Short mmCIF file of C-alpha atoms in Angstrom, two decimals:
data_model
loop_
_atom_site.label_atom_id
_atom_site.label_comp_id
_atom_site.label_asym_id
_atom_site.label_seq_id
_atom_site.Cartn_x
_atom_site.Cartn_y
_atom_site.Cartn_z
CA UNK A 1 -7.02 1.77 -3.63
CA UNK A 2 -8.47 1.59 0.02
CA UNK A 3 -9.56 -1.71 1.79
CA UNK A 4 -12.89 -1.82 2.84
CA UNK A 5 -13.95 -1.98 6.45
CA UNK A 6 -14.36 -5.54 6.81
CA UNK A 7 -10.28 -6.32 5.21
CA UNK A 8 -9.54 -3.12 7.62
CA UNK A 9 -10.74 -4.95 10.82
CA UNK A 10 -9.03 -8.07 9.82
CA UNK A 11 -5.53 -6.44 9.88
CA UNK A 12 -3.84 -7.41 12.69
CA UNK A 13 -4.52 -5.08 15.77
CA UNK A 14 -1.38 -4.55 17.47
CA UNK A 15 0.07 -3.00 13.78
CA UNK A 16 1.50 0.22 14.10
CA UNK A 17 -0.15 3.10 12.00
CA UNK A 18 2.10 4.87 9.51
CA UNK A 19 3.56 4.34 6.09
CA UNK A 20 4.50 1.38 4.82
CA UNK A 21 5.79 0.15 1.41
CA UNK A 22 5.55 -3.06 -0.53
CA UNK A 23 4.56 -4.76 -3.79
CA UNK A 24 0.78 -4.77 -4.94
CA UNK A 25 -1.04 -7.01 -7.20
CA UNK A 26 -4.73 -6.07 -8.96
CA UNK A 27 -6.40 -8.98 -9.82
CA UNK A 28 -3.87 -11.56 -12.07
CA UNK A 29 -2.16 -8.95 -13.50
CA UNK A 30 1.50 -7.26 -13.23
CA UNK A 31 2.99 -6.80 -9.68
CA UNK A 32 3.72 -3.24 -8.95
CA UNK A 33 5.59 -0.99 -6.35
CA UNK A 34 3.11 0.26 -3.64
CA UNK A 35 3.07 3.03 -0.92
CA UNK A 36 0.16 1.88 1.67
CA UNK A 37 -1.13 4.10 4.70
CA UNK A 38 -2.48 2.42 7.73
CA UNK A 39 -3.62 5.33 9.84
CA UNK A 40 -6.71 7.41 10.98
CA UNK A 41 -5.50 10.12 8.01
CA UNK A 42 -5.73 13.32 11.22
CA UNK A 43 -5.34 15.83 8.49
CA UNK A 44 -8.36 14.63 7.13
CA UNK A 45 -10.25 14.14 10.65
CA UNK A 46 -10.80 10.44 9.96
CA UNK A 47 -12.74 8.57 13.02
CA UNK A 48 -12.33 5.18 11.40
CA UNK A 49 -9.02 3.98 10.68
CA UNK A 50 -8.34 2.85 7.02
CA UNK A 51 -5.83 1.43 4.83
CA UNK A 52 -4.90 3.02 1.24
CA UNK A 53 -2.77 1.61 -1.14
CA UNK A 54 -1.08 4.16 -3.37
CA UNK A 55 0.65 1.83 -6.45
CA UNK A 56 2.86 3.67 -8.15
CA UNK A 57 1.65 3.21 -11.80
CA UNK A 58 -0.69 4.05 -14.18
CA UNK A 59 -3.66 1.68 -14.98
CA UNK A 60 -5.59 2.42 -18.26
CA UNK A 61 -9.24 1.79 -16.19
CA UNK A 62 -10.55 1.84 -12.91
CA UNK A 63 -10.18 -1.80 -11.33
CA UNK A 64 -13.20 -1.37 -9.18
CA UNK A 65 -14.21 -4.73 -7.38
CA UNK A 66 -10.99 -6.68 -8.50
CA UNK A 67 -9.21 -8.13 -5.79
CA UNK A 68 -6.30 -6.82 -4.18
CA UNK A 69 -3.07 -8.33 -3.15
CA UNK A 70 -0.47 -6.75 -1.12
CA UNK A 71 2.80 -7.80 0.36
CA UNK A 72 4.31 -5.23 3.21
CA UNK A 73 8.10 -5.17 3.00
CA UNK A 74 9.01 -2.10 5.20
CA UNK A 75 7.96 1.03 7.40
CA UNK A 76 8.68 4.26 6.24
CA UNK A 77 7.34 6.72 8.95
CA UNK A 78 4.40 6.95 11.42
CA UNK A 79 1.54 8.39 11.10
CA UNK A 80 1.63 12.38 11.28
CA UNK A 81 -0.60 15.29 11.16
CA UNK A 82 0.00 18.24 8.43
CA UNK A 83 -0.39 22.08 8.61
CA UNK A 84 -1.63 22.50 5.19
CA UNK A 85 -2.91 19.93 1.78
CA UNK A 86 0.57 21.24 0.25
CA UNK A 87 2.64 19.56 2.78
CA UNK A 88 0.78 16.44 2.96
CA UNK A 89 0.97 16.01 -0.28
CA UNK A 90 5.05 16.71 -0.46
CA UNK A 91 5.26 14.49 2.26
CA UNK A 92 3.67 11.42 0.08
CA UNK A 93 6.23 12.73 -2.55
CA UNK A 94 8.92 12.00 -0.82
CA UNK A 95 7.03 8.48 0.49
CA UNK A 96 6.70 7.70 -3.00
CA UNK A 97 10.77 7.94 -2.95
CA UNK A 98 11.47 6.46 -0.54
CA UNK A 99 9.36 2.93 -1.68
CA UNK A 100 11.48 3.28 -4.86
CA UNK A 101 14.50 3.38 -3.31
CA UNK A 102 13.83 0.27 -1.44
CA UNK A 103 11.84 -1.96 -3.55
CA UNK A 104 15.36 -1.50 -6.28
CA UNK A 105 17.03 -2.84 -3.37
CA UNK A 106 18.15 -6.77 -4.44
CA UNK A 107 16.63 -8.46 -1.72
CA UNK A 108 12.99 -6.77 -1.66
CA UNK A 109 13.08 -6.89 -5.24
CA UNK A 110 13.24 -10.65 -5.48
CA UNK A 111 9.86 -10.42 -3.32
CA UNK A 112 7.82 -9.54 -6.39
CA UNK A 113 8.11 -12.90 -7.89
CA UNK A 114 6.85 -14.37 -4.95
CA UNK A 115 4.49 -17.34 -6.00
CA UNK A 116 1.90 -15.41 -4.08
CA UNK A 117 0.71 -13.10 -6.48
CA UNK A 118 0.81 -15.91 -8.95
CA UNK A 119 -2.25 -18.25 -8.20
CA UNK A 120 -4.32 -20.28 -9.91
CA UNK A 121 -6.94 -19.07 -12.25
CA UNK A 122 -10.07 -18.29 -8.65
CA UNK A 123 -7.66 -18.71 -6.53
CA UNK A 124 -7.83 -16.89 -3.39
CA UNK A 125 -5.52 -17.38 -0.58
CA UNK A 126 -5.85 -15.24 2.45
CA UNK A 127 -2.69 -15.31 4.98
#
């Protein structure tokens, strides 16, 4: 799931670019382990810089258009260049690990009950 450009810009500047892992919320539904990139992607040649969520499960349908909510909790590694697709994607393997690992942990797994993913029915609270 990648932010748009405008959500992009509105990160805060002075946040270092890498891999990051945290909880993720789609619309009012189930809270869910994420991986998220905040980067320029170099092995894709990127000129603008993005951010991609990665949540690690399954959804029966696209959620196109449904609002987003993401808590950070840690950094896993900066942002790197790769010498081939294969590598890259080993590399978000073992990203995808390493979240699990640390979202079991007891004190970021209390974070996904956080009353911030629970809001009011059109709610929207931006922090």
């Amino acid at each position: 799931a990648n932010f748009s450009e405008q959500v992009v810009e509105s990160f805060p500047s002075d946040i270092s670019t890498g891999i990051y892992y945290g909880w993720a919320c789609v619309g009012n539904g189930d809270v869910h382990k994420m991986v998220l990139s905040i980067g320029w992607n170099p092995f894709y040649k990127n000129i603008k810089k993005s951010v991609e969520t990665h949540i690690i499960h399954t959804f029966k349908e696209d959620f196109y258009g449904e609002i987003l909510s993401i808590v950070i909790i840690g950094y896993i590694r900066p942002e790197k260049n790769f010498d081939s697709l294969e590598a890259l994607i080993s590399a978000i393997q073992e990203d995808i690990e390493e979240a699990k690992r640390q979202l079991d942990l007891p004190e970021h797994l209390k974070l996904k009950e956080d009353n911030f993913f629970h809001l009011p029915e059109g709610k929207i609270v931006r922090r």
